[in-house]
Amino acid sequence: MAGKVKNYFAGGNTARGFHNLYDSNLQGLDRLFILKGGPGTGKSSLMKKIGKEWVEKGYDIELLHCSSDNNSIDGVIIPALKVGIVDGTAPHVIEPKAPGAVEEYINLGEAWNAKALSAQKKVIQKLTNQISEAFATAYATFKEALEIHDDWEKIYINSMNFQKADQLTKKLIETFFGKMRLSKQADVRHRFLGAATPKGAVDFVPNLTEDIQKRYFIKGRPGSGKSTMLKKLAAAAEERGVDVEIYHCGFDPNSLDMCIFRELGIAIFDSTAPHEYFPSRDGDEIIDMYEILIEQGTDEIFADFISKISTKYRNKMTEATSWLAKAKELHDELEAIYISAMDFTVVEKIQTKIASEINALAGVNA
């Protein structure tokens, strides 16, 4: 029987620049292969092939998706073997903790024709600079969108009953954990619920919650306390030794969008746009923060202002996404140059070498 694939983002194009959560997801690995090499050197394809091989052998794997290219991955982890392979090129800088003993650098640059690339040096430099500029403009535009969003939030923050918010959070902590105190340290993983990509907002909520028995869908408005409640739930779990997957907002990494407590079969997440979902299974439950915590009639009183600010926000997000799409377009041009200078038979040999080393580790672990 084939293994299961868990999909998530560990890096994101956010209003605070590129944000990296790789370390949190690579902790505890005994072996980590860090791939180096330019665009188009086959890093993503290599990782996908090895991941597919182990899924077919019945092992569960985790795919760390690339927020800048919807068809690429930035990493693959085989938890049962404590093995991972990651793209270690910018912007995902992976700092080795025990070089050689745990981490091993793999240079896919061995497979390219340096002379052919040297002949294209000026074009490569120009495209690289243009890509950096496109990302910088995207991040600056996302920052402007966040400032607009902050103004939008103020409406609801000013109309919120904080005492009721505290009561709701305490009630959920009691419902989830009761008097539970586990005699172990909690395993805490930080990830992104979704990501701003060249094709717009993408998330993997259905995949991440498919085995969860009890799902809580938080509905509400900007500033209605969703993230604050999730932070308190995550802290309560950690304090009690309960493992928690903490999913940050792909737009503002300082905010949280979801917590999953797999040991308890519970997931609770912000289920508003752009990751809007509705109950579809037995046990699914809605928590409406607007209804419970916000003064009645707030939407109606501020209707004109909300309409204008939401349009302004959406326009900024669309503009920022267009800059990510531009960066992807330029990256594709750069990739084509590298692909034409690559000897992929060398990449296949590198893949075989990594695969045989993982096989050896699996033999030891068997």
Short mmCIF file of C-alpha atoms in Angstrom, two decimals:
data_model
loop_
_atom_site.label_atom_id
_atom_site.label_comp_id
_atom_site.label_asym_id
_atom_site.label_seq_id
_atom_site.Cartn_x
_atom_site.Cartn_y
_atom_site.Cartn_z
CA MET A 1 0.00 0.00 0.00
CA ALA A 2 1.32 3.44 -0.98
CA GLY A 3 2.30 5.92 1.71
CA LYS A 4 0.63 9.28 2.28
CA VAL A 5 1.89 12.64 1.10
CA LYS A 6 1.63 15.68 3.36
CA ASN A 7 1.91 18.99 1.46
CA TYR A 8 2.86 22.35 2.97
CA PHE A 9 4.94 25.50 2.54
CA ALA A 10 7.98 26.19 4.73
CA GLY A 11 8.99 29.39 2.93
CA GLY A 12 6.82 32.30 1.85
CA ASN A 13 6.66 35.53 -0.13
CA THR A 14 5.20 37.76 2.57
CA ALA A 15 4.58 41.40 3.46
CA ARG A 16 7.77 41.11 5.54
CA GLY A 17 9.91 39.78 2.68
CA PHE A 18 10.84 36.15 2.06
CA HIS A 19 10.20 34.29 5.33
CA ASN A 20 11.90 31.01 6.10
CA LEU A 21 10.55 28.29 8.44
CA TYR A 22 12.75 25.45 7.13
CA ASP A 23 14.72 24.83 10.32
CA SER A 24 11.57 24.00 12.28
CA ASN A 25 10.67 21.23 9.82
CA LEU A 26 14.18 19.79 9.44
CA GLN A 27 14.75 19.34 13.18
CA GLY A 28 15.28 15.78 14.32
CA LEU A 29 16.60 14.47 10.99
CA ASP A 30 19.61 12.13 11.07
CA ARG A 31 20.51 12.82 7.43
CA LEU A 32 19.93 15.92 5.32
CA PHE A 33 21.04 16.35 1.74
CA ILE A 34 21.37 20.04 0.81
CA LEU A 35 21.22 20.60 -2.94
CA LYS A 36 23.24 23.44 -4.47
CA GLY A 37 23.08 24.60 -8.07
CA GLY A 38 21.45 27.27 -10.23
CA PRO A 39 17.92 27.33 -11.65
CA GLY A 40 17.09 24.50 -14.04
CA THR A 41 19.65 22.10 -12.60
CA GLY A 42 17.00 19.52 -11.72
CA LYS A 43 16.79 19.96 -7.94
CA SER A 44 12.98 19.81 -7.74
CA SER A 45 12.73 16.88 -10.19
CA LEU A 46 15.34 14.91 -8.25
CA MET A 47 13.47 15.43 -4.96
CA LYS A 48 10.10 14.54 -6.51
CA LYS A 49 11.50 11.29 -7.98
CA ILE A 50 13.01 10.16 -4.68
CA GLY A 51 9.81 11.13 -2.82
CA LYS A 52 7.68 9.15 -5.30
CA GLU A 53 9.93 6.09 -4.93
CA TRP A 54 9.47 6.01 -1.13
CA VAL A 55 5.72 6.68 -1.27
CA GLU A 56 5.41 3.67 -3.59
CA LYS A 57 7.34 1.63 -1.00
CA GLY A 58 4.62 2.51 1.54
CA TYR A 59 6.40 5.33 3.38
CA ASP A 60 4.69 8.61 4.30
CA ILE A 61 6.51 11.67 2.97
CA GLU A 62 6.31 15.45 3.35
CA LEU A 63 6.65 17.75 0.34
CA LEU A 64 7.80 21.30 1.04
CA HIS A 65 6.33 23.32 -1.83
CA CYS A 66 7.97 26.30 -3.52
CA SER A 67 6.05 29.57 -3.11
CA SER A 68 7.75 31.14 -6.15
CA ASP A 69 7.02 28.30 -8.60
CA ASN A 70 3.75 26.39 -8.39
CA ASN A 71 5.23 23.31 -10.11
CA SER A 72 8.35 22.99 -7.94
CA ILE A 73 9.16 21.72 -4.47
CA ASP A 74 11.84 23.01 -2.10
CA GLY A 75 12.23 19.83 -0.12
CA VAL A 76 11.14 16.27 0.62
CA ILE A 77 11.20 14.57 4.04
CA ILE A 78 10.80 10.86 4.82
CA PRO A 79 9.97 11.05 8.57
CA ALA A 80 10.23 7.30 9.29
CA LEU A 81 13.83 7.28 7.99
CA LYS A 82 14.65 10.69 9.51
CA VAL A 83 15.95 11.72 6.07
CA GLY A 84 15.40 14.92 4.11
CA ILE A 85 16.53 16.53 0.87
CA VAL A 86 16.24 20.31 0.46
CA ASP A 87 17.06 23.03 -2.02
CA GLY A 88 19.81 24.97 -0.27
CA THR A 89 20.11 27.81 -2.79
CA ALA A 90 18.97 31.38 -2.04
CA PRO A 91 16.57 32.47 -0.65
CA HIS A 92 16.28 29.27 1.42
CA VAL A 93 19.50 29.36 3.35
CA ILE A 94 19.93 26.16 5.37
CA GLU A 95 22.49 26.47 8.14
CA PRO A 96 24.11 23.06 8.82
CA LYS A 97 24.17 21.99 12.49
CA ALA A 98 26.58 19.05 12.09
CA PRO A 99 28.20 19.29 8.62
CA GLY A 100 29.25 15.89 7.29
CA ALA A 101 27.72 13.99 10.20
CA VAL A 102 24.12 14.99 9.45
CA GLU A 103 24.16 17.43 6.52
CA GLU A 104 25.80 16.75 3.18
CA TYR A 105 26.09 19.30 0.40
CA ILE A 106 25.36 18.02 -3.10
CA ASN A 107 26.55 20.27 -5.93
CA LEU A 108 24.43 19.88 -9.06
CA GLY A 109 26.66 22.51 -10.64
CA GLU A 110 28.98 19.59 -11.46
CA ALA A 111 26.56 18.78 -14.28
CA TRP A 112 26.72 22.06 -16.14
CA ASN A 113 28.98 23.26 -18.92
CA ALA A 114 30.76 26.23 -17.32
CA LYS A 115 32.02 27.47 -20.71
CA ALA A 116 28.49 27.65 -22.13
CA LEU A 117 27.28 29.55 -19.04
CA SER A 118 30.27 31.89 -19.15
CA ALA A 119 29.30 32.90 -22.69
CA GLN A 120 25.88 33.96 -21.32
CA LYS A 121 27.32 35.76 -18.27
CA LYS A 122 25.85 39.21 -19.05
CA VAL A 123 22.38 37.84 -19.77
CA ILE A 124 22.49 35.74 -16.56
CA GLN A 125 23.52 38.76 -14.48
CA LYS A 126 20.83 40.96 -16.06
CA LEU A 127 18.07 38.39 -15.49
CA THR A 128 19.25 37.73 -11.91
CA ASN A 129 19.07 41.46 -11.12
CA GLN A 130 15.63 41.79 -12.74
CA ILE A 131 14.34 38.81 -10.71
CA SER A 132 15.61 40.40 -7.47
CA GLU A 133 13.94 43.70 -8.38
CA ALA A 134 10.62 41.97 -9.18
CA PHE A 135 10.64 40.18 -5.79
CA ALA A 136 11.59 43.41 -3.96
CA THR A 137 8.66 45.23 -5.64
CA ALA A 138 6.31 42.34 -4.80
CA TYR A 139 7.34 42.45 -1.12
CA ALA A 140 7.01 46.26 -0.96
CA THR A 141 3.52 46.00 -2.50
CA PHE A 142 2.50 43.24 -0.06
CA LYS A 143 3.71 45.57 2.74
CA GLU A 144 1.42 48.33 1.44
CA ALA A 145 -1.44 45.79 1.36
CA LEU A 146 -0.69 44.84 4.99
CA GLU A 147 -0.88 48.51 6.05
CA ILE A 148 -4.31 48.75 4.38
CA HIS A 149 -5.33 45.50 6.11
CA ASP A 150 -4.25 46.96 9.47
CA ASP A 151 -6.64 49.90 8.95
CA TRP A 152 -9.41 47.42 8.06
CA GLU A 153 -8.70 45.47 11.29
CA LYS A 154 -9.06 48.60 13.47
CA ILE A 155 -12.83 48.73 12.75
CA TYR A 156 -13.39 45.33 14.34
CA ILE A 157 -10.77 45.67 17.10
CA ASN A 158 -12.61 48.79 18.30
CA SER A 159 -15.94 46.90 18.29
CA MET A 160 -14.67 43.75 19.98
CA ASN A 161 -15.59 42.29 23.37
CA PHE A 162 -12.19 41.18 24.71
CA GLN A 163 -13.67 39.60 27.82
CA LYS A 164 -15.79 37.28 25.66
CA ALA A 165 -12.71 36.55 23.51
CA ASP A 166 -10.82 35.39 26.62
CA GLN A 167 -13.78 33.26 27.72
CA LEU A 168 -14.02 31.64 24.27
CA THR A 169 -10.30 30.83 24.25
CA LYS A 170 -10.43 29.36 27.79
CA LYS A 171 -13.44 27.25 26.82
CA LEU A 172 -11.59 25.84 23.77
CA ILE A 173 -8.45 25.11 25.83
CA GLU A 174 -10.65 23.22 28.31
CA THR A 175 -12.47 21.36 25.48
CA PHE A 176 -9.23 20.39 23.68
CA PHE A 177 -6.92 19.55 26.58
CA GLY A 178 -8.98 19.28 29.77
CA LYS A 179 -6.60 18.33 32.60
CA MET A 180 -4.14 16.70 30.18
CA ARG A 181 -0.42 16.90 31.06
CA LEU A 182 1.82 14.63 28.99
CA SER A 183 5.18 13.53 30.39
CA LYS A 184 7.13 14.56 27.28
CA GLN A 185 8.27 17.68 25.53
CA ALA A 186 5.90 18.86 22.80
CA ASP A 187 7.09 18.51 19.20
CA VAL A 188 6.38 21.96 17.70
CA ARG A 189 6.57 22.56 13.94
CA HIS A 190 6.17 25.96 12.30
CA ARG A 191 4.84 26.05 8.74
CA PHE A 192 2.69 28.22 6.49
CA LEU A 193 -1.02 27.56 5.97
CA GLY A 194 -0.68 28.80 2.40
CA ALA A 195 1.45 31.02 0.24
CA ALA A 196 1.31 33.96 -2.12
CA THR A 197 2.44 32.40 -5.40
CA PRO A 198 2.71 33.57 -9.03
CA LYS A 199 -0.76 32.04 -9.53
CA GLY A 200 -2.25 33.70 -6.44
CA ALA A 201 -2.99 32.30 -2.98
CA VAL A 202 -2.52 28.53 -2.62
CA ASP A 203 -3.12 26.34 0.43
CA PHE A 204 -3.20 22.63 1.34
CA VAL A 205 -5.86 22.68 4.09
CA PRO A 206 -7.86 19.68 2.73
CA ASN A 207 -4.69 17.57 2.47
CA LEU A 208 -3.35 18.58 5.90
CA THR A 209 -6.68 17.91 7.67
CA GLU A 210 -7.80 14.79 5.76
CA ASP A 211 -7.03 12.44 8.69
CA ILE A 212 -8.33 14.80 11.37
CA GLN A 213 -11.49 13.72 13.19
CA LYS A 214 -12.56 17.12 14.53
CA ARG A 215 -12.13 20.30 12.49
CA TYR A 216 -13.03 23.79 13.73
CA PHE A 217 -13.62 26.42 11.02
CA ILE A 218 -13.02 29.91 12.39
CA LYS A 219 -15.11 32.54 10.63
CA GLY A 220 -14.78 36.25 11.28
CA ARG A 221 -13.44 39.56 10.00
CA PRO A 222 -9.95 41.09 9.97
CA GLY A 223 -9.06 41.97 13.56
CA SER A 224 -11.66 39.72 15.21
CA GLY A 225 -9.05 37.87 17.28
CA LYS A 226 -8.53 34.69 15.21
CA SER A 227 -4.72 34.73 15.28
CA THR A 228 -4.51 35.70 18.98
CA MET A 229 -6.77 32.78 19.91
CA LEU A 230 -4.66 30.35 17.84
CA LYS A 231 -1.45 31.60 19.51
CA LYS A 232 -2.96 30.94 22.95
CA LEU A 233 -4.11 27.45 21.92
CA ALA A 234 -0.62 26.64 20.55
CA ALA A 235 1.01 27.86 23.79
CA ALA A 236 -1.44 25.80 25.88
CA ALA A 237 -0.63 22.66 23.86
CA GLU A 238 3.12 23.16 24.17
CA GLU A 239 2.86 23.73 27.91
CA ARG A 240 0.98 20.42 28.28
CA GLY A 241 3.43 18.43 26.15
CA VAL A 242 0.97 18.10 23.23
CA ASP A 243 2.57 18.10 19.77
CA VAL A 244 1.43 21.01 17.62
CA GLU A 245 1.79 22.00 13.99
CA ILE A 246 1.60 25.81 13.91
CA TYR A 247 0.65 27.25 10.54
CA HIS A 248 1.56 30.89 9.98
CA CYS A 249 -0.22 33.28 7.66
CA GLY A 250 1.43 33.33 4.22
CA PHE A 251 0.75 37.08 3.98
CA ASP A 252 1.84 38.14 7.48
CA PRO A 253 4.10 35.54 9.17
CA ASN A 254 3.52 37.20 12.56
CA SER A 255 -0.09 35.97 12.41
CA LEU A 256 -1.31 32.40 12.76
CA ASP A 257 -3.91 30.73 10.54
CA MET A 258 -4.10 27.15 11.83
CA CYS A 259 -3.09 24.75 14.61
CA ILE A 260 -3.19 20.98 14.24
CA PHE A 261 -2.98 18.70 17.30
CA ARG A 262 -2.62 15.33 15.52
CA GLU A 263 -2.38 13.27 18.71
CA LEU A 264 -5.84 14.57 19.65
CA GLY A 265 -7.28 14.47 16.13
CA ILE A 266 -8.06 18.22 16.23
CA ALA A 267 -7.49 21.01 13.71
CA ILE A 268 -8.62 24.62 14.12
CA PHE A 269 -8.08 27.14 11.36
CA ASP A 270 -8.96 30.56 9.99
CA SER A 271 -11.46 29.65 7.32
CA THR A 272 -11.89 33.06 5.70
CA ALA A 273 -10.70 34.20 2.25
CA PRO A 274 -8.30 33.45 0.64
CA HIS A 275 -8.47 30.05 2.43
CA GLU A 276 -12.24 29.83 2.82
CA TYR A 277 -13.70 26.40 3.51
CA PHE A 278 -17.00 25.15 4.87
CA PRO A 279 -17.94 22.08 6.93
CA SER A 280 -18.20 19.00 4.72
CA ARG A 281 -17.80 16.09 7.17
CA ASP A 282 -19.40 14.83 10.37
CA GLY A 283 -17.80 16.56 13.33
CA ASP A 284 -16.90 19.76 11.45
CA GLU A 285 -17.83 22.84 13.48
CA ILE A 286 -17.94 26.59 12.80
CA ILE A 287 -16.72 29.18 15.33
CA ASP A 288 -18.08 32.56 14.21
CA MET A 289 -15.91 35.23 15.86
CA TYR A 290 -17.98 38.07 14.37
CA GLU A 291 -21.21 36.71 15.82
CA ILE A 292 -19.71 35.91 19.24
CA LEU A 293 -17.34 38.85 19.82
CA ILE A 294 -18.13 41.84 17.59
CA GLU A 295 -20.74 44.47 18.41
CA GLN A 296 -23.90 43.87 16.41
CA GLY A 297 -24.33 46.11 13.37
CA THR A 298 -20.59 46.88 12.91
CA ASP A 299 -20.63 45.69 9.28
CA GLU A 300 -23.64 47.88 8.53
CA ILE A 301 -22.32 51.02 10.30
CA PHE A 302 -18.98 50.90 8.43
CA ALA A 303 -20.31 49.40 5.16
CA ASP A 304 -19.02 52.20 2.87
CA PHE A 305 -15.57 52.31 4.47
CA ILE A 306 -15.29 48.49 4.44
CA SER A 307 -16.28 48.37 0.77
CA LYS A 308 -13.62 50.94 -0.19
CA ILE A 309 -10.85 49.48 1.96
CA SER A 310 -11.51 45.88 0.87
CA THR A 311 -11.34 46.94 -2.81
CA LYS A 312 -8.11 48.87 -2.17
CA TYR A 313 -6.65 45.82 -0.38
CA ARG A 314 -7.63 43.38 -3.14
CA ASN A 315 -6.11 45.65 -5.81
CA LYS A 316 -2.81 45.83 -3.92
CA MET A 317 -2.74 42.03 -3.50
CA THR A 318 -3.40 41.58 -7.24
CA GLU A 319 -0.59 44.03 -8.04
CA ALA A 320 1.84 42.22 -5.71
CA THR A 321 0.91 38.85 -7.24
CA SER A 322 1.60 40.24 -10.72
CA TRP A 323 5.17 41.02 -9.60
CA LEU A 324 5.59 37.41 -8.40
CA ALA A 325 4.35 36.28 -11.82
CA LYS A 326 6.89 38.62 -13.46
CA ALA A 327 9.69 37.15 -11.30
CA LYS A 328 8.58 33.64 -12.36
CA GLU A 329 8.58 34.65 -16.05
CA LEU A 330 12.15 36.00 -15.74
CA HIS A 331 13.19 32.93 -13.73
CA ASP A 332 11.91 30.69 -16.55
CA GLU A 333 14.17 32.57 -19.00
CA LEU A 334 17.12 32.10 -16.65
CA GLU A 335 16.25 28.41 -16.20
CA ALA A 336 16.26 27.86 -19.97
CA ILE A 337 19.88 29.09 -20.15
CA TYR A 338 20.99 26.66 -17.42
CA ILE A 339 18.96 23.74 -18.84
CA SER A 340 20.68 24.16 -22.22
CA ALA A 341 24.08 23.95 -20.46
CA MET A 342 23.24 20.88 -18.33
CA ASP A 343 24.31 17.28 -18.71
CA PHE A 344 21.40 15.53 -17.02
CA THR A 345 23.12 12.13 -17.09
CA VAL A 346 25.40 13.55 -14.36
CA VAL A 347 22.28 14.61 -12.37
CA GLU A 348 20.90 11.06 -12.74
CA LYS A 349 24.14 9.66 -11.27
CA ILE A 350 23.88 12.08 -8.33
CA GLN A 351 20.26 11.01 -7.82
CA THR A 352 21.29 7.33 -7.87
CA LYS A 353 24.02 8.05 -5.29
CA ILE A 354 21.53 9.81 -2.95
CA ALA A 355 18.94 7.04 -3.48
CA SER A 356 21.44 4.29 -2.64
CA GLU A 357 22.55 6.12 0.51
CA ILE A 358 18.90 6.44 1.64
CA ASN A 359 18.39 2.73 0.86
CA ALA A 360 21.37 1.90 3.06
CA LEU A 361 19.93 4.01 5.88
CA ALA A 362 16.57 2.28 5.49
CA GLY A 363 18.34 -1.08 5.72
CA VAL A 364 19.93 0.00 8.98
CA ASN A 365 16.57 1.24 10.31
CA ALA A 366 14.64 -1.84 9.16
#
